[in-house]
């Protein structure tokens, strides 16, 4: 497989469930990201991992818990979510080179989450 | 407050004509600007970028123009094709921020045959 793969593509969960979203990149990139896309809102950056270390957490509620076990895999663990957390969750990766060039992110197809 | 704004939610253009998608930003520290295209049920895909030290970058049918004094950039697609129908996102990054991209809300382009 090539590119960025996200599973599952669709997920329906109740507010008391625990589930996880998985992302895998086959591009040899050194940074991975979780973005949230809600209706009529810009893509919101949630978490950034660079070389497997979390470098940014954009005031995301603790009911979202990221995990990056290695440079190719990224998880988003979900626990006691709210209906307003229903959205498209996009994973991305990039080869971040500091200030020498645009940081081009490659996105997965997304995981559509519905919280009942 | 939104740092990257795409004020037109939608745009309709005839096939063969020019499509112009606009984007405004507020942060003067942004040093790279990118355009992404998104089809339904797919993730955004990178189209073209421009550095803040340039005012134009061209790649085939796609040209991005940057006006730093106005904090405005635009994406021109010439000629437009029905396959260009998608949502277009403008994004920007500031040096020293891990290159994190800040996105606009997107503009839905419809190219009619």
PDB file of C-alpha atoms in Angstrom:
ATOM      1  CA  UNK A   1       0.000   0.000   0.000  1.00  0.00           C
ATOM      2  CA  UNK A   2       1.094   3.534  -0.634  1.00  0.00           C
ATOM      3  CA  UNK A   3       0.173   6.914   0.793  1.00  0.00           C
ATOM      4  CA  UNK A   4      -1.764   7.451   3.995  1.00  0.00           C
ATOM      5  CA  UNK A   5      -4.344   4.861   5.028  1.00  0.00           C
ATOM      6  CA  UNK A   6      -7.028   5.447   7.643  1.00  0.00           C
ATOM      7  CA  UNK A   7      -9.278   2.884   9.282  1.00  0.00           C
ATOM      8  CA  UNK A   8     -12.136   2.610   9.851  1.00  0.00           C
ATOM      9  CA  UNK A   9     -13.625   4.828   7.156  1.00  0.00           C
ATOM     10  CA  UNK A  10     -16.893   5.084   9.071  1.00  0.00           C
ATOM     11  CA  UNK A  11     -17.548   4.709  12.783  1.00  0.00           C
ATOM     12  CA  UNK A  12     -20.731   5.064  14.809  1.00  0.00           C
ATOM     13  CA  UNK A  13     -20.361   5.032  18.567  1.00  0.00           C
ATOM     14  CA  UNK A  14     -22.344   5.779  21.675  1.00  0.00           C
ATOM     15  CA  UNK A  15     -21.205   8.359  24.206  1.00  0.00           C
ATOM     16  CA  UNK A  16     -19.989   5.699  26.632  1.00  0.00           C
ATOM     17  CA  UNK A  17     -17.990   3.680  24.098  1.00  0.00           C
ATOM     18  CA  UNK A  18     -14.230   3.508  23.677  1.00  0.00           C
ATOM     19  CA  UNK A  19     -12.942   3.260  20.134  1.00  0.00           C
ATOM     20  CA  UNK A  20      -9.773   4.069  18.207  1.00  0.00           C
ATOM     21  CA  UNK A  21      -8.969   5.517  14.810  1.00  0.00           C
ATOM     22  CA  UNK A  22      -5.880   4.219  13.067  1.00  0.00           C
ATOM     23  CA  UNK A  23      -3.590   5.884  10.550  1.00  0.00           C
ATOM     24  CA  UNK A  24      -0.664   4.384   8.682  1.00  0.00           C
ATOM     25  CA  UNK A  25       1.724   6.118   6.309  1.00  0.00           C
ATOM     26  CA  UNK A  26       4.001   4.402   3.799  1.00  0.00           C
ATOM     27  CA  UNK A  27       5.846   7.503   2.634  1.00  0.00           C
ATOM     28  CA  UNK A  28       8.817   7.572   4.986  1.00  0.00           C
ATOM     29  CA  UNK A  29       7.625  10.875   6.463  1.00  0.00           C
ATOM     30  CA  UNK A  30       8.841  12.188   9.811  1.00  0.00           C
ATOM     31  CA  UNK A  31       5.723  14.023  11.004  1.00  0.00           C
ATOM     32  CA  UNK A  32       2.089  12.972  11.443  1.00  0.00           C
ATOM     33  CA  UNK A  33      -1.025  14.995  12.175  1.00  0.00           C
ATOM     34  CA  UNK A  34      -4.651  14.671  13.218  1.00  0.00           C
ATOM     35  CA  UNK A  35      -7.096  17.224  11.816  1.00  0.00           C
ATOM     36  CA  UNK A  36     -10.822  17.546  12.475  1.00  0.00           C
ATOM     37  CA  UNK A  37     -13.251  18.699   9.787  1.00  0.00           C
ATOM     38  CA  UNK A  38     -16.684  19.763  10.983  1.00  0.00           C
ATOM     39  CA  UNK A  39     -19.446  21.084   8.766  1.00  0.00           C
ATOM     40  CA  UNK A  40     -18.900  24.697   7.664  1.00  0.00           C
ATOM     41  CA  UNK A  41     -15.673  25.011   9.635  1.00  0.00           C
ATOM     42  CA  UNK A  42     -12.039  25.068   8.550  1.00  0.00           C
ATOM     43  CA  UNK A  43      -9.909  21.995   9.091  1.00  0.00           C
ATOM     44  CA  UNK A  44      -8.788  22.201  12.718  1.00  0.00           C
ATOM     45  CA  UNK A  45      -5.367  20.952  13.724  1.00  0.00           C
ATOM     46  CA  UNK A  46      -5.635  18.647  16.746  1.00  0.00           C
ATOM     47  CA  UNK A  47      -2.266  16.997  17.275  1.00  0.00           C
ATOM     48  CA  UNK A  48       1.181  16.963  15.683  1.00  0.00           C
ATOM     49  CA  UNK A  49       3.832  14.318  16.132  1.00  0.00           C
ATOM     50  CA  UNK A  50       7.351  14.959  14.896  1.00  0.00           C
ATOM     51  CA  UNK A  51       9.783  12.037  15.075  1.00  0.00           C
ATOM     52  CA  UNK A  52       7.241  10.244  17.294  1.00  0.00           C
ATOM     53  CA  UNK A  53       7.143  13.021  19.877  1.00  0.00           C
ATOM     54  CA  UNK A  54       3.997  15.074  20.362  1.00  0.00           C
ATOM     55  CA  UNK A  55       4.917  18.646  19.559  1.00  0.00           C
ATOM     56  CA  UNK A  56       1.499  20.234  19.540  1.00  0.00           C
ATOM     57  CA  UNK A  57      -1.812  19.722  21.280  1.00  0.00           C
ATOM     58  CA  UNK A  58      -4.257  22.404  20.228  1.00  0.00           C
ATOM     59  CA  UNK A  59      -6.380  22.563  23.390  1.00  0.00           C
ATOM     60  CA  UNK A  60      -8.089  19.337  22.473  1.00  0.00           C
ATOM     61  CA  UNK A  61     -10.348  17.824  25.167  1.00  0.00           C
ATOM     62  CA  UNK A  62      -8.848  14.870  27.029  1.00  0.00           C
ATOM     63  CA  UNK A  63     -11.543  12.560  25.664  1.00  0.00           C
ATOM     64  CA  UNK A  64      -9.301  12.494  22.558  1.00  0.00           C
ATOM     65  CA  UNK A  65      -6.008  10.736  23.238  1.00  0.00           C
ATOM     66  CA  UNK A  66      -3.373  10.366  20.506  1.00  0.00           C
ATOM     67  CA  UNK A  67      -0.703   7.713  20.319  1.00  0.00           C
ATOM     68  CA  UNK A  68       2.259   7.481  17.962  1.00  0.00           C
ATOM     69  CA  UNK A  69       4.103   4.180  18.568  1.00  0.00           C
ATOM     70  CA  UNK A  70       6.446   4.680  15.591  1.00  0.00           C
ATOM     71  CA  UNK A  71       6.965   7.011  12.661  1.00  0.00           C
ATOM     72  CA  UNK A  72       4.532   5.070  10.441  1.00  0.00           C
ATOM     73  CA  UNK A  73       1.548   4.711  12.754  1.00  0.00           C
ATOM     74  CA  UNK A  74      -0.748   7.139  14.511  1.00  0.00           C
ATOM     75  CA  UNK A  75      -3.826   6.415  16.595  1.00  0.00           C
ATOM     76  CA  UNK A  76      -6.589   8.557  18.014  1.00  0.00           C
ATOM     77  CA  UNK A  77      -8.232   6.931  21.015  1.00  0.00           C
ATOM     78  CA  UNK A  78     -11.799   8.071  21.672  1.00  0.00           C
ATOM     79  CA  UNK A  79     -13.536   7.878  25.045  1.00  0.00           C
ATOM     80  CA  UNK A  80     -16.864   9.284  26.283  1.00  0.00           C
ATOM     81  CA  UNK A  81     -17.342  11.486  23.270  1.00  0.00           C
ATOM     82  CA  UNK A  82     -20.160  13.983  22.787  1.00  0.00           C
ATOM     83  CA  UNK A  83     -22.512  14.269  19.795  1.00  0.00           C
ATOM     84  CA  UNK A  84     -20.765  17.526  18.813  1.00  0.00           C
ATOM     85  CA  UNK A  85     -17.588  15.482  18.259  1.00  0.00           C
ATOM     86  CA  UNK A  86     -19.208  13.965  15.176  1.00  0.00           C
ATOM     87  CA  UNK A  87     -16.982  14.990  12.288  1.00  0.00           C
ATOM     88  CA  UNK A  88     -14.517  13.798   9.671  1.00  0.00           C
ATOM     89  CA  UNK A  89     -11.147  13.042  11.254  1.00  0.00           C
ATOM     90  CA  UNK A  90      -8.249  13.362   8.852  1.00  0.00           C
ATOM     91  CA  UNK A  91      -4.781  11.994   9.343  1.00  0.00           C
ATOM     92  CA  UNK A  92      -1.851  13.459   7.445  1.00  0.00           C
ATOM     93  CA  UNK A  93       1.889  13.025   7.224  1.00  0.00           C
ATOM     94  CA  UNK A  94       4.759  15.110   5.882  1.00  0.00           C
ATOM     95  CA  UNK A  95       8.499  15.233   5.503  1.00  0.00           C
ATOM     96  CA  UNK A  96       9.069  18.339   7.583  1.00  0.00           C
ATOM     97  CA  UNK A  97      12.327  20.078   6.661  1.00  0.00           C
ATOM     98  CA  UNK A  98      12.168  23.112   8.905  1.00  0.00           C
ATOM     99  CA  UNK A  99      12.074  26.450   7.111  1.00  0.00           C
ATOM    100  CA  UNK A 100      13.482  25.152   3.831  1.00  0.00           C
ATOM    101  CA  UNK A 101      10.339  24.742   1.797  1.00  0.00           C
ATOM    102  CA  UNK A 102       6.615  24.389   2.176  1.00  0.00           C
ATOM    103  CA  UNK A 103       5.478  21.645   4.541  1.00  0.00           C
ATOM    104  CA  UNK A 104       3.333  19.629   2.148  1.00  0.00           C
ATOM    105  CA  UNK A 105       0.950  17.341   4.000  1.00  0.00           C
ATOM    106  CA  UNK A 106      -0.357  14.142   2.453  1.00  0.00           C
ATOM    107  CA  UNK A 107      -3.806  13.317   3.789  1.00  0.00           C
ATOM    108  CA  UNK A 108      -5.665  10.078   4.238  1.00  0.00           C
ATOM    109  CA  UNK A 109      -9.264   9.702   3.120  1.00  0.00           C
ATOM    110  CA  UNK A 110     -10.557  10.335   6.628  1.00  0.00           C
ATOM    111  CA  UNK A 111     -12.650   8.525   9.218  1.00  0.00           C
ATOM    112  CA  UNK A 112     -16.261   9.723   9.399  1.00  0.00           C
ATOM    113  CA  UNK A 113     -17.283   9.588  13.078  1.00  0.00           C
ATOM    114  CA  UNK A 114     -20.864   9.757  14.302  1.00  0.00           C
ATOM    115  CA  UNK A 115     -21.506   9.961  18.045  1.00  0.00           C
ATOM    116  CA  UNK A 116     -25.021   9.064  19.119  1.00  0.00           C
TER     117      UNK A 116
ATOM    118  CA  UNK B   1     -10.506  34.607  14.847  1.00  0.00           C
ATOM    119  CA  UNK B   2      -9.809  32.993  11.490  1.00  0.00           C
ATOM    120  CA  UNK B   3      -6.309  33.586  10.191  1.00  0.00           C
ATOM    121  CA  UNK B   4      -7.097  32.212   6.722  1.00  0.00           C
ATOM    122  CA  UNK B   5     -10.362  33.220   5.094  1.00  0.00           C
ATOM    123  CA  UNK B   6     -12.082  32.001   1.974  1.00  0.00           C
ATOM    124  CA  UNK B   7     -15.111  34.241   1.752  1.00  0.00           C
ATOM    125  CA  UNK B   8     -16.806  32.545  -1.202  1.00  0.00           C
ATOM    126  CA  UNK B   9     -18.362  29.221  -0.177  1.00  0.00           C
ATOM    127  CA  UNK B  10     -19.054  28.322  -3.796  1.00  0.00           C
ATOM    128  CA  UNK B  11     -18.178  29.221  -7.383  1.00  0.00           C
ATOM    129  CA  UNK B  12     -19.711  28.075 -10.656  1.00  0.00           C
ATOM    130  CA  UNK B  13     -17.790  28.337 -13.944  1.00  0.00           C
ATOM    131  CA  UNK B  14     -18.341  27.198 -17.500  1.00  0.00           C
ATOM    132  CA  UNK B  15     -15.979  24.579 -18.925  1.00  0.00           C
ATOM    133  CA  UNK B  16     -13.062  26.181 -20.767  1.00  0.00           C
ATOM    134  CA  UNK B  17     -13.287  29.457 -18.858  1.00  0.00           C
ATOM    135  CA  UNK B  18     -11.056  30.673 -16.037  1.00  0.00           C
ATOM    136  CA  UNK B  19     -11.772  29.808 -12.401  1.00  0.00           C
ATOM    137  CA  UNK B  20     -10.449  32.247  -9.800  1.00  0.00           C
ATOM    138  CA  UNK B  21     -10.486  31.190  -6.169  1.00  0.00           C
ATOM    139  CA  UNK B  22      -9.603  33.776  -3.550  1.00  0.00           C
ATOM    140  CA  UNK B  23      -8.051  33.624  -0.113  1.00  0.00           C
ATOM    141  CA  UNK B  24      -7.220  36.292   2.469  1.00  0.00           C
ATOM    142  CA  UNK B  25      -5.019  35.985   5.524  1.00  0.00           C
ATOM    143  CA  UNK B  26      -4.272  38.048   8.597  1.00  0.00           C
ATOM    144  CA  UNK B  27      -0.962  36.727   9.923  1.00  0.00           C
ATOM    145  CA  UNK B  28       2.002  38.548   8.360  1.00  0.00           C
ATOM    146  CA  UNK B  29       4.312  35.795   9.675  1.00  0.00           C
ATOM    147  CA  UNK B  30       2.981  33.245   7.178  1.00  0.00           C
ATOM    148  CA  UNK B  31       5.805  32.283   4.828  1.00  0.00           C
ATOM    149  CA  UNK B  32       4.261  29.525   2.746  1.00  0.00           C
ATOM    150  CA  UNK B  33       0.832  29.237   1.192  1.00  0.00           C
ATOM    151  CA  UNK B  34      -0.672  26.059  -0.253  1.00  0.00           C
ATOM    152  CA  UNK B  35      -3.775  25.068  -2.163  1.00  0.00           C
ATOM    153  CA  UNK B  36      -5.463  21.712  -1.701  1.00  0.00           C
ATOM    154  CA  UNK B  37      -8.318  20.099  -3.638  1.00  0.00           C
ATOM    155  CA  UNK B  38     -10.818  17.727  -2.064  1.00  0.00           C
ATOM    156  CA  UNK B  39     -13.248  15.379  -3.766  1.00  0.00           C
ATOM    157  CA  UNK B  40     -16.125  13.837  -1.777  1.00  0.00           C
ATOM    158  CA  UNK B  41     -15.108  10.769   0.267  1.00  0.00           C
ATOM    159  CA  UNK B  42     -11.408  11.513  -0.285  1.00  0.00           C
ATOM    160  CA  UNK B  43      -8.802  13.399   1.694  1.00  0.00           C
ATOM    161  CA  UNK B  44      -7.463  16.760   0.490  1.00  0.00           C
ATOM    162  CA  UNK B  45      -4.724  16.490  -2.124  1.00  0.00           C
ATOM    163  CA  UNK B  46      -1.952  19.026  -2.603  1.00  0.00           C
ATOM    164  CA  UNK B  47      -2.149  21.197  -5.711  1.00  0.00           C
ATOM    165  CA  UNK B  48       0.367  24.006  -5.636  1.00  0.00           C
ATOM    166  CA  UNK B  49       2.275  26.187  -3.185  1.00  0.00           C
ATOM    167  CA  UNK B  50       3.984  29.565  -3.121  1.00  0.00           C
ATOM    168  CA  UNK B  51       6.647  31.068  -0.913  1.00  0.00           C
ATOM    169  CA  UNK B  52       6.083  34.523   0.553  1.00  0.00           C
ATOM    170  CA  UNK B  53       9.152  35.777  -1.313  1.00  0.00           C
ATOM    171  CA  UNK B  54       7.433  35.170  -4.655  1.00  0.00           C
ATOM    172  CA  UNK B  55       4.340  36.678  -6.199  1.00  0.00           C
ATOM    173  CA  UNK B  56       3.501  33.973  -8.714  1.00  0.00           C
ATOM    174  CA  UNK B  57       3.894  30.244  -9.142  1.00  0.00           C
ATOM    175  CA  UNK B  58       2.635  28.266 -12.104  1.00  0.00           C
ATOM    176  CA  UNK B  59       2.084  24.545 -12.651  1.00  0.00           C
ATOM    177  CA  UNK B  60       0.287  23.604 -15.828  1.00  0.00           C
ATOM    178  CA  UNK B  61      -3.274  24.908 -15.726  1.00  0.00           C
ATOM    179  CA  UNK B  62      -2.856  26.132 -12.152  1.00  0.00           C
ATOM    180  CA  UNK B  63      -1.324  29.480 -11.169  1.00  0.00           C
ATOM    181  CA  UNK B  64      -1.190  30.971  -7.698  1.00  0.00           C
ATOM    182  CA  UNK B  65      -0.745  34.718  -7.235  1.00  0.00           C
ATOM    183  CA  UNK B  66       0.334  36.301  -3.952  1.00  0.00           C
ATOM    184  CA  UNK B  67      -0.190  39.947  -2.996  1.00  0.00           C
ATOM    185  CA  UNK B  68       1.597  40.368   0.314  1.00  0.00           C
ATOM    186  CA  UNK B  69       0.657  43.993   0.833  1.00  0.00           C
ATOM    187  CA  UNK B  70      -3.016  43.076   0.553  1.00  0.00           C
ATOM    188  CA  UNK B  71      -2.540  39.753   2.388  1.00  0.00           C
ATOM    189  CA  UNK B  72      -4.363  38.095  -0.475  1.00  0.00           C
ATOM    190  CA  UNK B  73      -3.736  35.133  -2.715  1.00  0.00           C
ATOM    191  CA  UNK B  74      -5.660  33.599  -5.557  1.00  0.00           C
ATOM    192  CA  UNK B  75      -5.670  30.357  -7.508  1.00  0.00           C
ATOM    193  CA  UNK B  76      -6.348  30.556 -11.235  1.00  0.00           C
ATOM    194  CA  UNK B  77      -7.377  27.479 -13.192  1.00  0.00           C
ATOM    195  CA  UNK B  78      -7.225  27.882 -16.962  1.00  0.00           C
ATOM    196  CA  UNK B  79      -8.953  26.310 -18.790  1.00  0.00           C
ATOM    197  CA  UNK B  80     -11.395  24.889 -16.256  1.00  0.00           C
ATOM    198  CA  UNK B  81     -12.510  21.288 -16.752  1.00  0.00           C
ATOM    199  CA  UNK B  82     -15.468  19.366 -15.274  1.00  0.00           C
ATOM    200  CA  UNK B  83     -12.970  17.173 -13.382  1.00  0.00           C
ATOM    201  CA  UNK B  84     -11.828  20.287 -11.504  1.00  0.00           C
ATOM    202  CA  UNK B  85     -15.178  20.339  -9.667  1.00  0.00           C
ATOM    203  CA  UNK B  86     -14.184  19.917  -6.008  1.00  0.00           C
ATOM    204  CA  UNK B  87     -13.704  21.863  -2.785  1.00  0.00           C
ATOM    205  CA  UNK B  88     -10.539  23.971  -2.794  1.00  0.00           C
ATOM    206  CA  UNK B  89      -8.782  24.813   0.458  1.00  0.00           C
ATOM    207  CA  UNK B  90      -6.273  27.571   0.986  1.00  0.00           C
ATOM    208  CA  UNK B  91      -3.691  26.918   3.721  1.00  0.00           C
ATOM    209  CA  UNK B  92      -0.788  28.824   5.239  1.00  0.00           C
ATOM    210  CA  UNK B  93       2.113  28.127   7.546  1.00  0.00           C
ATOM    211  CA  UNK B  94       4.499  30.250   9.577  1.00  0.00           C
ATOM    212  CA  UNK B  95       8.163  29.369  10.011  1.00  0.00           C
ATOM    213  CA  UNK B  96       8.969  28.030  13.455  1.00  0.00           C
ATOM    214  CA  UNK B  97       5.514  26.529  13.949  1.00  0.00           C
ATOM    215  CA  UNK B  98       6.544  23.020  12.917  1.00  0.00           C
ATOM    216  CA  UNK B  99       5.166  24.020   9.532  1.00  0.00           C
ATOM    217  CA  UNK B 100       1.631  23.461  10.823  1.00  0.00           C
ATOM    218  CA  UNK B 101      -0.942  24.350   8.191  1.00  0.00           C
ATOM    219  CA  UNK B 102      -3.826  26.695   8.993  1.00  0.00           C
ATOM    220  CA  UNK B 103      -6.721  26.116   6.602  1.00  0.00           C
ATOM    221  CA  UNK B 104      -9.583  28.205   5.276  1.00  0.00           C
ATOM    222  CA  UNK B 105     -13.155  26.883   5.140  1.00  0.00           C
ATOM    223  CA  UNK B 106     -12.906  26.000   1.464  1.00  0.00           C
ATOM    224  CA  UNK B 107     -14.641  27.036  -1.752  1.00  0.00           C
ATOM    225  CA  UNK B 108     -16.748  24.556  -3.691  1.00  0.00           C
ATOM    226  CA  UNK B 109     -16.010  24.874  -7.401  1.00  0.00           C
ATOM    227  CA  UNK B 110     -18.488  23.555  -9.955  1.00  0.00           C
ATOM    228  CA  UNK B 111     -17.364  23.462 -13.577  1.00  0.00           C
ATOM    229  CA  UNK B 112     -20.302  23.004 -15.923  1.00  0.00           C
ATOM    230  CA  UNK B 113     -19.878  21.287 -19.299  1.00  0.00           C
TER     231      UNK B 113
END
